Structures are given as C-alpha cells and as structure tokens.
XYZ file of C-alpha atoms in Angstrom:
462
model
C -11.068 -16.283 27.474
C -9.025 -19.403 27.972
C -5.420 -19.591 28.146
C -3.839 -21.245 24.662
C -0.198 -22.104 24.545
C -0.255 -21.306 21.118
C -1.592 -18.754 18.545
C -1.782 -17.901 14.955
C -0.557 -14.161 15.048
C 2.267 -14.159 12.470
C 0.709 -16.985 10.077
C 0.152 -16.005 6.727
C -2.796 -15.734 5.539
C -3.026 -18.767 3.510
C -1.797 -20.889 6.270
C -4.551 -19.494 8.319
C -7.444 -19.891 5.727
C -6.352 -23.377 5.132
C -6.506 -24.481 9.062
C -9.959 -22.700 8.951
C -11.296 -24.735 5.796
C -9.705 -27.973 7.257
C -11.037 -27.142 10.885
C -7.381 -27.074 12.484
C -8.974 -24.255 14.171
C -11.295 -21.597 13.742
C -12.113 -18.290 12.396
C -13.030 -17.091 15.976
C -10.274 -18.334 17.621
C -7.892 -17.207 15.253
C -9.622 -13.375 15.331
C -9.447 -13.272 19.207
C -5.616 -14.070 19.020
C -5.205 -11.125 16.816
C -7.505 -8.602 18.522
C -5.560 -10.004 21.827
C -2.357 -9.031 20.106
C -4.165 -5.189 18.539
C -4.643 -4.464 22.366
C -1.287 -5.396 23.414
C 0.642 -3.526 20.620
C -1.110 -1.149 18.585
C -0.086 1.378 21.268
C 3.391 1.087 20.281
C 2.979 1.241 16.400
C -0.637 3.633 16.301
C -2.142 1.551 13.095
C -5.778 1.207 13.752
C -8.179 4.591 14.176
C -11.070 2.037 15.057
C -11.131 -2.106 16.195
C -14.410 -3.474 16.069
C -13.196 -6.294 18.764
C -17.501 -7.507 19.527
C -18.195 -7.115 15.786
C -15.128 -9.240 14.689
C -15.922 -11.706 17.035
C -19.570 -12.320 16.328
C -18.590 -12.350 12.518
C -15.833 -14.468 12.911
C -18.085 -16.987 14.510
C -20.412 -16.457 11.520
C -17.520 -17.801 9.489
C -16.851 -20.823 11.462
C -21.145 -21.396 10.813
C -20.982 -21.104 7.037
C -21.446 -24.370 5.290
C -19.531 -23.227 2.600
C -16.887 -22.778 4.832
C -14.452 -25.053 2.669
C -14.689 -22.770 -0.193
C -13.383 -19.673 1.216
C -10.390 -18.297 -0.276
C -9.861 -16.551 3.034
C -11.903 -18.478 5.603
C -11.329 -17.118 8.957
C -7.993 -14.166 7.698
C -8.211 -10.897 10.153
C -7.829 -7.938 7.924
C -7.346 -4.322 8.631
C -9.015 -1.864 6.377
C -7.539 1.556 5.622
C -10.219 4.304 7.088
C -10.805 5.932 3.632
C -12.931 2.883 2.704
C -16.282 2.575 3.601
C -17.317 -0.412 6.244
C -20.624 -0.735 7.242
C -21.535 1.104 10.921
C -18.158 2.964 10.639
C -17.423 6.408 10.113
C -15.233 7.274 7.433
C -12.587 8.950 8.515
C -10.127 9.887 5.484
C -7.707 10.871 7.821
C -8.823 13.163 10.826
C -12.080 14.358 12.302
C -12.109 17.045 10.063
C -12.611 14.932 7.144
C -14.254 12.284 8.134
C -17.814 11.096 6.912
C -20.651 9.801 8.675
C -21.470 6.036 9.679
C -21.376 3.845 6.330
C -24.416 2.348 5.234
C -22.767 0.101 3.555
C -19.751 -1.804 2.567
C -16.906 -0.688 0.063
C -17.388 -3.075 -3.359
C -13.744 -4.057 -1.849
C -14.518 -4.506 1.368
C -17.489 -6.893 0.363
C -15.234 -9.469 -1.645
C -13.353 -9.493 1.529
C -15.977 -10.495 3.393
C -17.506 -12.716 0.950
C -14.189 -14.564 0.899
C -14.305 -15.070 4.494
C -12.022 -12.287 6.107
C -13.226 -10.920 9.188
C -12.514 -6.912 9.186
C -10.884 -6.237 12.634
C -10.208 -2.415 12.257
C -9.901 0.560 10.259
C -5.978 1.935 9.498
C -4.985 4.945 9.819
C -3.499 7.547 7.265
C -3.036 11.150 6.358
C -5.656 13.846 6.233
C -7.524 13.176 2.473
C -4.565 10.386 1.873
C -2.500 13.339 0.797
C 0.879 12.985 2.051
C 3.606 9.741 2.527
C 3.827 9.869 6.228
C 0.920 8.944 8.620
C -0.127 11.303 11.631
C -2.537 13.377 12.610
C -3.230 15.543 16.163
C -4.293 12.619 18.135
C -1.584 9.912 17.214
C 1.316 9.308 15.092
C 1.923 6.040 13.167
C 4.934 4.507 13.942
C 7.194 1.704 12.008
C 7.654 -1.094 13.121
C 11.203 -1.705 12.348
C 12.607 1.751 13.666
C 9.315 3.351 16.170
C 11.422 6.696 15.280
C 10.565 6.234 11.268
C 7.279 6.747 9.566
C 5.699 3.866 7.989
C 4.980 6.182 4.882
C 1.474 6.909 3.546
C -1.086 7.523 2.828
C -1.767 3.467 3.723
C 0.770 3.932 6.676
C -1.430 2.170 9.345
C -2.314 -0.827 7.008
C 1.560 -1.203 6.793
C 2.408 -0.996 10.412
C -0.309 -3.324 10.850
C 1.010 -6.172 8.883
C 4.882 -5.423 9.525
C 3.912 -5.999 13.048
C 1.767 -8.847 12.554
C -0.974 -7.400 13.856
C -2.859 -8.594 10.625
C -1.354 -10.781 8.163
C -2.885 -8.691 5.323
C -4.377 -5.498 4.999
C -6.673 -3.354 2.376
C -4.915 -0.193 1.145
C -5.205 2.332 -1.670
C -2.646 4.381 -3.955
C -3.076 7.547 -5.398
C 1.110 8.641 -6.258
C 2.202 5.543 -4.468
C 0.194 5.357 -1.627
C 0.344 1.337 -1.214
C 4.042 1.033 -2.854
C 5.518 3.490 -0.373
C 4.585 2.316 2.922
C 5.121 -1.126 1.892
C 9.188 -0.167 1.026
C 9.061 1.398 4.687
C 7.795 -1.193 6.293
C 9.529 -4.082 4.316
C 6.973 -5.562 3.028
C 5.102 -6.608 -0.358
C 2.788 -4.307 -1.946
C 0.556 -4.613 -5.050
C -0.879 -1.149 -6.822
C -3.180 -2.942 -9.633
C -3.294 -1.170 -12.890
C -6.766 1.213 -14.009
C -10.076 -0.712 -13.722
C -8.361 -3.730 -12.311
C -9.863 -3.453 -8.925
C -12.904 -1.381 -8.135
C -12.104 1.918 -7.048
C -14.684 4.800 -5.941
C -12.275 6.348 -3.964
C -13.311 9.572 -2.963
C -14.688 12.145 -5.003
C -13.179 11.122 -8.377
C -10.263 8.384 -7.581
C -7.919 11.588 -7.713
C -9.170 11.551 -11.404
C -8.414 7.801 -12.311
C -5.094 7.929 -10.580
C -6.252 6.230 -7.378
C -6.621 2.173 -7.164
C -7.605 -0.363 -4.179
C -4.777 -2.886 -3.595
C -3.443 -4.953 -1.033
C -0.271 -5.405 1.400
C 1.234 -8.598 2.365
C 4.375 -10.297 4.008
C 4.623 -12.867 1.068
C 4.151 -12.620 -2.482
C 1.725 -15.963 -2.381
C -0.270 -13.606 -0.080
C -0.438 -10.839 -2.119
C -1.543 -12.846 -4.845
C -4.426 -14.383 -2.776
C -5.629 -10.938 -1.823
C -5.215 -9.564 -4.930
C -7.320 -12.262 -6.393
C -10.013 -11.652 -4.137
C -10.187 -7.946 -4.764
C -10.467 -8.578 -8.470
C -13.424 -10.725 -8.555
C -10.888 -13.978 -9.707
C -10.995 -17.476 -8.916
C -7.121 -17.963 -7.296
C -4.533 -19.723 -9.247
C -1.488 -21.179 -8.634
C 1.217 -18.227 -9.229
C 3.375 -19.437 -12.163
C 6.990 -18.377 -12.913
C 7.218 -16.401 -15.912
C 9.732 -17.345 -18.399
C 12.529 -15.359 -19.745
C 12.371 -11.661 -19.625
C 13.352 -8.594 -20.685
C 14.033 -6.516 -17.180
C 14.492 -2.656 -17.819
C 16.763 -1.234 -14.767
C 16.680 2.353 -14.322
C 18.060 4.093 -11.098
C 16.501 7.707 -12.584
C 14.158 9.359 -10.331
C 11.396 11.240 -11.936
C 12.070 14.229 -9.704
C 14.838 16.274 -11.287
C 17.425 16.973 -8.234
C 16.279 14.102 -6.642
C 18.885 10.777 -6.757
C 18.762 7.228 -4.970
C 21.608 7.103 -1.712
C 23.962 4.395 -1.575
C 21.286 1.692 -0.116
C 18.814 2.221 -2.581
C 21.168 1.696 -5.076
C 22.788 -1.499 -3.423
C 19.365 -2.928 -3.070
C 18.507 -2.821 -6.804
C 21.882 -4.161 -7.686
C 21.402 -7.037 -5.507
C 17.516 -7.816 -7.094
C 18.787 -7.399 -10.402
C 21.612 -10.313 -9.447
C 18.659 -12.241 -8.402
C 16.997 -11.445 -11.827
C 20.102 -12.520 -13.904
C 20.438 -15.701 -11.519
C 17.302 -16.821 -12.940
C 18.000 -16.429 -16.322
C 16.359 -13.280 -17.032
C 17.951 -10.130 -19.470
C 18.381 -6.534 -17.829
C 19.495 -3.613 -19.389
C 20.069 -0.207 -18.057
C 17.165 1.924 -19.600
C 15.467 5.065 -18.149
C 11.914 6.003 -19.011
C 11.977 9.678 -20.075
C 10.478 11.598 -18.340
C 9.718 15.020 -19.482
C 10.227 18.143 -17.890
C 6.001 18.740 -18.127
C 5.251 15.600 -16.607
C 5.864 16.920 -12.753
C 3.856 19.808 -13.105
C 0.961 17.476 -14.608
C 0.858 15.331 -11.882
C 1.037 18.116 -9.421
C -1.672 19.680 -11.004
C -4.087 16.863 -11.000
C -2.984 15.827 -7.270
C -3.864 19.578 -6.049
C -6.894 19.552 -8.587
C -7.999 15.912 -7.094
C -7.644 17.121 -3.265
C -9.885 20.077 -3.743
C -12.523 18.498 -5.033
C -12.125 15.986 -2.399
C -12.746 18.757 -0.111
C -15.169 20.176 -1.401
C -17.942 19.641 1.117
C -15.665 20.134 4.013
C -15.037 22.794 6.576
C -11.980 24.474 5.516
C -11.025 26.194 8.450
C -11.023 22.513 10.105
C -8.674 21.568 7.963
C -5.001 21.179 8.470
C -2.940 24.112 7.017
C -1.058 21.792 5.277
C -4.326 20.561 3.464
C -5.758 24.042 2.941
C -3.089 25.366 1.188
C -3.197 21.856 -1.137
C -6.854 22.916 -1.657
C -6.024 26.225 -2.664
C -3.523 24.697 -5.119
C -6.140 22.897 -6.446
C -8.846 24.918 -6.972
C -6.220 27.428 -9.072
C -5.311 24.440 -10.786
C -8.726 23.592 -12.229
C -9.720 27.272 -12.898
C -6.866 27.664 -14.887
C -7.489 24.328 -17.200
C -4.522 22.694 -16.123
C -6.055 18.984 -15.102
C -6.633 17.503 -18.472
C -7.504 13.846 -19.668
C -5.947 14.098 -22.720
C -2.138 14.723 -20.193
C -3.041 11.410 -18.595
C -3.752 9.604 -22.128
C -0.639 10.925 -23.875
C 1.099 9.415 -20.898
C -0.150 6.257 -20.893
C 0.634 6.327 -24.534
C 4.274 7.436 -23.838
C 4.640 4.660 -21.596
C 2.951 1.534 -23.367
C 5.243 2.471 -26.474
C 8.586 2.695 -24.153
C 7.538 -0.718 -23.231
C 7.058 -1.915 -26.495
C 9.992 -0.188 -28.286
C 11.992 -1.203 -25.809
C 10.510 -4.962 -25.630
C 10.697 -4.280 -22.113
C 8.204 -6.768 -20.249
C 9.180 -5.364 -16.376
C 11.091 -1.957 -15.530
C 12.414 -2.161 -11.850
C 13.397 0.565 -9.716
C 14.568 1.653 -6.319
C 11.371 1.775 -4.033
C 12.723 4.603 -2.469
C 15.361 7.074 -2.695
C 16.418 7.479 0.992
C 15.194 5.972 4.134
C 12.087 6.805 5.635
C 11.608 10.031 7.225
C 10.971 10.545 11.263
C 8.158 9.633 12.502
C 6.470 13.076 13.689
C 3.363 15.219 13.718
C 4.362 16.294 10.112
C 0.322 17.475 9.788
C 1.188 19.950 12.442
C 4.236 21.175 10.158
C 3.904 23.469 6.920
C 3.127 22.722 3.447
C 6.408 23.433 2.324
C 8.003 21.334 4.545
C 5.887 18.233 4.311
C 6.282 18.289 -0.008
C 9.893 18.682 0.209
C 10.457 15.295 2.393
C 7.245 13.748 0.796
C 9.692 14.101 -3.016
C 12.792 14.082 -1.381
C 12.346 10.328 -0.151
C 9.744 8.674 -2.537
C 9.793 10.107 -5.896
C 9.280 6.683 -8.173
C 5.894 5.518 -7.530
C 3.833 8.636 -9.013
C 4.365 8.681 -12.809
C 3.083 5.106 -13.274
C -0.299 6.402 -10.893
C -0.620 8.767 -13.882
C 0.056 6.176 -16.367
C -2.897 3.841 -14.764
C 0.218 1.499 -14.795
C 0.448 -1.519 -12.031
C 3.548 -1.505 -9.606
C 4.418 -3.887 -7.058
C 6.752 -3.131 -4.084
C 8.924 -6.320 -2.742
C 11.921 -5.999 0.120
C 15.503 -6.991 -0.925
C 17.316 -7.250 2.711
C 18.325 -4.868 4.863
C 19.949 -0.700 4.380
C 22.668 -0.125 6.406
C 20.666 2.043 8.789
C 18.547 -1.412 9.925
C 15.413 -0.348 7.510
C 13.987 -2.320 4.836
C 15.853 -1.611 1.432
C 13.187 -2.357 -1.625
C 12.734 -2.291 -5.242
C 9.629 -1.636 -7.623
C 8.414 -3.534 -10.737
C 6.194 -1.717 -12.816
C 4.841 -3.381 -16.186
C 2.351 -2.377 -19.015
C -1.596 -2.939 -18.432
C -2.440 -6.374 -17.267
C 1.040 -7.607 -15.661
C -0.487 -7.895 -12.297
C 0.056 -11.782 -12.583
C 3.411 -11.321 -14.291
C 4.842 -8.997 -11.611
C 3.766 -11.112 -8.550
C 5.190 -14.254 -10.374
C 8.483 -12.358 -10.984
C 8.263 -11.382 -7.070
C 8.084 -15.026 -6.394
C 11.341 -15.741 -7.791
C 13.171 -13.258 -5.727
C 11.595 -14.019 -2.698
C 11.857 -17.763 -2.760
C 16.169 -16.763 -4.176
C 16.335 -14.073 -1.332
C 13.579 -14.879 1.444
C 12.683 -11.576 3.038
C 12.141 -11.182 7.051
C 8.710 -11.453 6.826
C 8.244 -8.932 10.047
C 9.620 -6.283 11.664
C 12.541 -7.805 13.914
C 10.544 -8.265 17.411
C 7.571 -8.906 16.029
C 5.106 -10.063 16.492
C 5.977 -10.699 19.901
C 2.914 -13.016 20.719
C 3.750 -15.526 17.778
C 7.334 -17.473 19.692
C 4.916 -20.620 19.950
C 2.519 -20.349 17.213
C 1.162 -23.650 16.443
C-alpha cells in the first residue's frame, strides 16, 4: 500500500460519506485506513471477533464503481456489525463458539440497508454469550474500554462500543434487549439510540427476547446517530430539527429497589438538566413508578427469552453462567410467568405517565456507578455476574419492556476519568424528538468525541 500523510480514521461518518459522494476520496481508500488502524489497535481494546479485511476491500471498491454513488447516504462509511447479526459468509457467533451458528446465507434486513446505503461492513463485534449480560468477554478475549483498558465497555454491544470510542469505526450496528445499546454507549462515552417496537427490523434471535429486543445504532455525534438511524429505518434523512419547548421529567430513581445513582451520576444529570433549562425547556422532578412486580416480570421474560434462545444448543457447552439463566428460564415458562398481557399493561402504565404528566422526555442517569472491571466475568458465577450487571446499570430495562425508545448521550467527564451520561426516554415515535433534544446538549456541551488517545492514527487526518 502507499504511504498517505493523512487519513480519515476519526471522521465522522457524514464527513466521510460526503468526501466519498464529492470524490475527495474514496470508499477504498478510506476502508484501508480503517482496517490499517483494526490491525494496529484492536489488540488493545478486543472489539472485533471477525475483520473481513479482502472482503471490505473488494466491496469498498464496488462503492467507489456505483454510478449512483452520489446518492448514498453513507457512501464509502466502515461499519462494524455486532456478531449476533447475520452477514453473509459469516458465522454467527452470538457470543462464543458454543453458541454460534453456521455461515449466513444471507444478510440481516439491517445489515442490507447498510449496505444499500453504501457502508462497507469491516467486522463483526464482539459481545456476551446469547447477549445476556452488560460486560463483554468470553474464554478467548476480553473487551476492553477504551477510556480506562481496566473497565468493561458494557454489553451486550460492548465490542461495537469499543469500536467506535476508539475510532476504529465511526459507527457501528448494535442491538438492545434490557439496555444492551444504551449501556455500553454510557461506558464508552458515546451516543446511543435504542428505537422504540417495530421501528427498526428486528429478528433477533429466537423471538427478539419476546419483543423486548431492537436493532439500533452507536455513534460519536448525535448528527451521526441520526444518519444511521435513518438508514436502519428505511427513511429518507432529514435535517435534525430542534424541538421547541418541552416538558423534561427528571427522575434520579432507579428501578432496582436498593440500587441508587453515586455522586457522578448524579452530578452528570444535574449538569444536562442545566443545559435543558439553558435552552428554555421545563423540568420537573418526577419518578415513574415502578411497581414492586415489575422486576420480577422482566426477569422472568429475560430468563424465559434466553432459554428459548438456547434451545437448539449444547448445554453442557455452555457457560455456567448461561446454563443456570437457561434453567431460570425454562421454570419460568413452565410456570406461566412470561405473559403478553405484563408487557401491554406496561406499556399502558407508561404512555399514561407520559400523558398525565404532559411529560414529552423523562431523563435519567445512564448509569448508576462506573463501569465494572474489565475481566473474564463469563468464567465467574451467575450470582456474581447479576449482582454487578443491576448494581451498575439498572435504568435502561423497564423502557425494553415498555417497547419504549431511549437514547444514551455523554455529559463530560466522572471524577474517576470515565464518561458520565444521561438517558432520554420518550413515548412511541420520539426517535426524532430525542436525537433533536441530544443536539442541543451536544452543540451547548460538545462531548470528547473519543476515548482520550484515540484514535492514535487520526493527528493528521485530512
């Protein structure tokens, strides 16, 4: 390859798509630079199970062919894919060898509008065995984040998060089950978008963890998120307006009961809720309620979800961790206690807090604490793994079972060096509304847009 004094690791992807469509550069010039930068640093963070260097290449140069190449939304953008999502001549690996699923056939519905947009997939992502838990490891590697290589980068979309923290992709896919987009994207200090039911198309495993489970994307910048968002929902992009005045529910109460925000997570809602009021919105403390049923619900349809997930699978293979969430399950569904009719009442529950209220947006912490270590937590009991998974992200769940959308958006820095975060949930169809809320924090507060360090290969991009 030659030598370039320059490169585009660390653009955004709609800088990047734009220089493709203009012919600034090109898609396979811009791929190379980040599958240059995958082999220099993915050993540090662990985000990609599988790069598909030859493929991305050829396909990237496919791009640069297309005549249409000036109507690609994302002409030429790298993206990372998480490993639980079918791409054609991949195995599916949902986590670890034990789970994984033989060479696709073909692509994901999500990872098609990808590619017909013009993003060039450059690698799976890694995540938790069956996307079960909010940390990322497995026997052969541990996922590492990128701001503190001692933290996890949560889960179950852990490696998609690492990935784009470090730059390695300037968006990735990912998919949330109890907060499976939301949570690594607070660890990693970056933007994350959960759309609400039927937004996106899902087919996520066996059932979607019975609705629960949603294909989103993760971004350094909410104009990103937007863009990839669009794509994934079969929608011509827009220009992102601000929303007018609104009604901002604040609530610091964590769904768990026992479970409270430290003195970081607290700070950092304070200080978006200053940004909020800056911009002439209204916030009042309010707390959803949360009753005392709703955890065992969830839990119930999370274990219930899992074992039919498994289903097919070699349970001994599995790890113990994982096989005692199966067993969970399967006592869970023989005894009736998975219902649709929880899930509607819910939903229900929550529309009319919204509208008794005349709430349009509800923001919480992102997190309660900081992210836990980064370890082999699969090698580590069941026990163990729930108590940490609750102890440190218990807000994203309840609006999973509410089919709710949630966004994730950094707000500076915790006093340990992490990201601190908050999370906007609204009713059905506030995807737009959320991300145009999220633009008027970030452009009041700009966020770092990547872990500090990286990416290491972008000092003389462009």
């Amino acid at each position: 390859m030659l030598h370039r004094s320059t490169t585009w690791v660390g653009a955004t992807a709609r800088e990047i798509a734009r220089a493709v469509r203009r012919g600034d550069t090109s898609a396979t010039a811009v791929v190379a630079d980040h599958l240059d930068s995958i082999r220099a640093y993915d050993r540090i963070v662990g985000a990609f199970r599988e790069v598909r260097a030859a493929e991305a290449i050829a396909e990237a140069e496919m791009v640069d062919e297309q005549p249409g190449l000036g109507n690609l939304t994302l002409a030429g953008v790298p993206v990372a894919v998480k490993e639980n999502t079918p791409v054609t001549g991949l195995a599916t690996w949902n986590g670890s060898a034990a789970a994984r699923s033989p060479v696709a056939e073909h692509d994901h519905e999500v990872v098609r509008r990808l590619r017909g947009a013009g993003a060039v997939v450059v690698g799976v992502t890694r995540m938790p065995e069956l996307g079960i838990w909010a940390t990322t490891d497995d026997d052969g590697a541990i996922t590492r984040n990128p701001w503190r290589t001692d933290r996890t980068p949560g889960g179950s979309s852990g490696g998609s998060a690492a990935a784009v923290a470090s730059g390695l992709v300037p968006i990735a896919h990912g998919n949330d089950g109890l907060g499976s987009i939301r949570i690594p994207a607070a660890c990693c200090g970056i933007v994350g978008l959960k759309p609400g039911r039927g937004v996106v198309p899902a087919d996520i495993g066996a059932n979607d963890w019975y609705g629960l489970t949603e294909n989103g994307i993760l971004a350094t910048t909410v104009a990103d998120a937007h863009l990839g968002f669009s794509v994934l929902s079969g929608r011509t992009p827009q220009a992102l307006t601000p929303p007018g005045t609104l009604r901002v529910a604040v609530s610091l109460r964590s769904p768990v009961t026992g479970v409270f925000p430290d003195a970081d997570a607290r700070k950092g809602l304070s200080d978006a809720v200053r940004l909020l009021l800056a911009h002439g919105h209204g916030a009042v403390r309010a707390d959803p309620v949360y009753p005392p049923a709703l955890a065992a619900r969830v839990l119930a349809t999370w274990f219930g979800a899992t074992s039919l997930d498994a289903a097919d699978l070699d349970r001994a293979a599995l790890q113990p961790r994982t096989r005692r969430h199966v067993a969970l399950g399967e006592e869970a569904l023989r005894r009736g206690l998975v219902r649709d009719a929880d899930r509607a009442a819910w939903r229900e529950r929550c529309r009319n807090w919204f509208n008794d209220g005349g709430f349009d947006v509800l923001i919480t912490p992102a997190l309660a604490t900081a992210p836990p270590a980064a370890q082999h937590w699969s090698a580590r009991s069941w026990a163990a793994n729930m108590l940490v998974n609750t102890r440190y992200a218990p807000y994203e769940a309840p609006w999973n079972f509410a089919g709710f959308p949630g966004l994730v958006i950094p707000v500076g820095v915790r006093g340990d060096g992490l990201p601190a975060a908050v999370q906007l949930v609204g009713p059905p169809g506030a995807e737009l509304l959320l991300l145009g809320l999220a633009g008027q924090i970030e452009q009041a507060a700009p966020w770092r847009r990547h872990a500090p360090g990286w990416p290491r290969m972008a000092a003389q991009r462009r």
